[in-house]
Backbone as CSV, one residue per row, in Angstrom:
resi,resn,N_x,N_y,N_z,CA_x,CA_y,CA_z,C_x,C_y,C_z
1,MET,111.961,96.333,102.315,110.977,96.689,101.311,111.551,97.842,100.489
2,ASN,111.429,97.723,99.207,111.931,98.732,98.290,111.011,99.956,98.314
3,LEU,111.602,101.136,98.288,110.824,102.372,98.330,109.912,102.512,97.115
4,LEU,110.337,101.999,95.974,109.558,102.140,94.748,108.799,100.868,94.384
5,SER,108.488,100.044,95.367,107.740,98.822,95.090,106.253,99.137,94.935
6,VAL,105.556,98.230,94.295,104.128,98.430,94.014,103.298,98.566,95.291
7,PRO,103.516,97.737,96.338,102.707,97.917,97.546,102.891,99.287,98.197
8,VAL,104.111,99.798,98.193,104.369,101.103,98.817,103.711,102.212,98.010
9,LEU,103.902,102.197,96.699,103.319,103.258,95.870,101.792,103.183,95.853
10,GLY,101.252,101.971,95.845,99.796,101.815,95.880,99.190,102.264,97.198
11,ALA,99.836,101.903,98.301,99.335,102.338,99.608,99.419,103.855,99.749
12,ALA,100.486,104.440,99.223,100.616,105.897,99.285,99.554,106.577,98.433
13,ALA,99.258,106.011,97.270,98.195,106.574,96.430,96.847,106.466,97.120
14,LEU,96.634,105.372,97.839,95.379,105.214,98.571,95.284,106.207,99.723
15,VAL,96.379,106.375,100.452,96.380,107.308,101.579,96.223,108.750,101.106
16,ALA,96.880,109.094,100.010,96.852,110.477,99.522,95.788,110.695,98.459
17,SER,94.877,109.756,98.291,93.877,109.894,97.227,92.998,111.132,97.342
18,PRO,92.592,111.579,98.530,91.814,112.831,98.562,92.605,114.029,98.025
19,ALA,93.882,114.106,98.359,94.706,115.213,97.856,94.941,115.080,96.361
20,LEU,95.173,113.848,95.897,95.376,113.637,94.462,94.116,113.971,93.674
21,TYR,92.963,113.583,94.190,91.699,113.919,93.532,91.500,115.436,93.512
22,GLY,91.788,116.053,94.632,91.641,117.509,94.699,92.616,118.240,93.799
23,GLY,93.782,117.671,93.574,94.775,118.330,92.742,94.568,118.113,91.259
24,PHE,94.154,116.894,90.873,94.077,116.570,89.456,92.668,116.636,88.879
25,VAL,91.631,116.483,89.699,90.271,116.432,89.168,89.486,117.692,89.504
26,SER,89.331,117.968,90.781,88.451,119.073,91.168,89.157,120.418,91.241
27,GLY,90.460,120.422,91.362,91.189,121.685,91.446,91.095,122.356,92.794
28,ALA,90.719,121.630,93.837,90.595,122.214,95.170,91.956,122.588,95.746
29,VAL,92.982,121.825,95.399,94.349,122.140,95.812,95.211,122.173,94.561
30,THR,96.363,122.781,94.674,97.251,122.840,93.516,97.929,121.478,93.317
31,VAL,98.402,121.256,92.124,99.017,119.974,91.794,100.292,119.755,92.594
32,ASP,101.074,120.800,92.809,102.316,120.619,93.560,102.046,120.239,95.009
33,VAL,100.983,120.749,95.596,100.616,120.360,96.964,100.162,118.900,96.981
34,ALA,99.396,118.500,95.983,98.925,117.109,95.918,100.091,116.146,95.755
35,VAL,101.044,116.477,94.898,102.199,115.609,94.693,103.081,115.579,95.937
36,THR,103.220,116.708,96.611,104.001,116.745,97.847,103.363,115.861,98.915
37,ARG,102.054,115.920,99.021,101.372,115.062,99.999,101.537,113.596,99.638
38,TRP,101.523,113.271,98.347,101.724,111.888,97.920,103.143,111.421,98.239
39,LEU,104.127,112.280,98.038,105.510,111.915,98.347,105.713,111.693,99.844
40,VAL,105.080,112.505,100.655,105.141,112.294,102.111,104.463,110.971,102.466
41,ALA,103.350,110.682,101.805,102.651,109.420,102.054,103.500,108.225,101.610
42,VAL,104.291,108.378,100.542,105.180,107.301,100.097,106.191,106.968,101.190
43,VAL,106.779,107.984,101.780,107.773,107.750,102.839,107.125,107.115,104.060
44,VAL,105.961,107.614,104.456,105.274,107.073,105.633,104.858,105.618,105.391
45,CYS,104.308,105.331,104.219,103.893,103.957,103.909,105.088,103.024,103.800
46,TRP,106.205,103.516,103.267,107.409,102.698,103.168,107.898,102.303,104.560
47,VAL,107.915,103.266,105.473,108.357,102.973,106.843,107.399,101.985,107.501
48,ALA,106.098,102.212,107.352,105.116,101.339,107.999,105.175,99.918,107.447
49,ILE,105.230,99.768,106.132,105.274,98.431,105.540,106.596,97.747,105.865
50,SER,107.684,98.497,105.914,108.974,97.905,106.269,108.976,97.417,107.714
51,LEU,108.362,98.170,108.616,108.279,97.731,110.013,107.464,96.455,110.146
52,VAL,106.353,96.374,109.439,105.537,95.161,109.489,106.314,93.985,108.899
53,ALA,107.024,94.210,107.805,107.813,93.138,107.192,108.922,92.662,108.129
54,MET,109.522,93.577,108.889,110.558,93.173,109.838,109.966,92.379,110.996
55,MET,108.772,92.740,111.451,108.153,92.018,112.564,107.697,90.631,112.136
56,VAL,107.184,90.520,110.930,106.696,89.229,110.456,107.870,88.344,110.070
57,GLY,108.790,88.860,109.310,109.988,88.116,108.930,109.731,87.094,107.843
58,GLU,110.796,86.418,107.481,110.722,85.380,106.466,110.155,84.098,107.080
59,PRO,109.417,83.320,106.304,108.943,82.039,106.845,110.110,81.094,107.035
60,PRO,110.053,80.256,108.037,111.168,79.329,108.263,111.250,78.300,107.139
61,ALA,112.448,77.871,106.854,112.659,76.869,105.811,112.150,75.514,106.288
62,ALA,111.607,74.755,105.379,111.094,73.427,105.726,112.258,72.486,105.998
63,GLN,112.174,71.789,107.100,113.212,70.830,107.472,112.768,69.431,107.028
64,PRO,113.622,68.699,106.340,113.235,67.335,105.931,113.133,66.422,107.148
65,ALA,112.190,65.505,107.077,112.011,64.558,108.174,113.130,63.535,108.134
66,VAL,113.798,63.372,109.263,114.909,62.425,109.356,114.496,61.300,110.288
67,VAL,114.563,60.074,109.791,114.240,58.904,110.606,115.558,58.323,111.104
68,PRO,115.732,58.206,112.424,116.967,57.618,112.943,117.136,56.180,112.445
69,ALA,118.383,55.751,112.315,118.678,54.428,111.761,118.114,53.300,112.624
70,ASP,118.038,53.488,113.938,117.533,52.422,114.801,116.013,52.349,114.817
71,GLU,115.325,53.298,114.207,113.869,53.296,114.183,113.328,53.103,112.772
72,THR,114.024,52.354,111.963,113.539,52.121,110.609,112.330,51.206,110.657
73,PRO,111.367,51.427,109.799,110.166,50.575,109.815,110.522,49.138,109.398
74,THR,109.930,48.175,110.083,110.228,46.764,109.795,109.092,46.095,109.042
75,GLU,107.913,46.667,109.077,106.774,46.051,108.402,106.626,46.645,107.020
76,GLU,106.223,45.809,106.097,105.947,46.286,104.761,104.439,46.393,104.591
77,LEU,104.039,47.232,103.661,102.619,47.360,103.371,102.143,46.099,102.657
78,PRO,100.929,45.672,102.941,100.426,44.463,102.255,100.218,44.740,100.770
79,ALA,100.449,43.737,99.962,100.258,43.865,98.516,98.780,43.853,98.211
80,GLN,98.374,44.606,97.225,96.938,44.674,96.902,96.624,43.880,95.679
């Protein structure tokens, strides 16, 4: 998972939203503290999402159905 991907940045914004709100809207914390907390949340979310992606993995590729030569169908469908 890319560190700057949308899921990582969005999850970090969601996790750090109280600090971001306090830094940019209400002024309860300074902006540099809010941004620092968001950056820490980016790293934590990147690690967490990457671990989940590694555990889940890629879906297996579809294998085409192979009919052995000795089991070919002998009956034809009736004409309509």
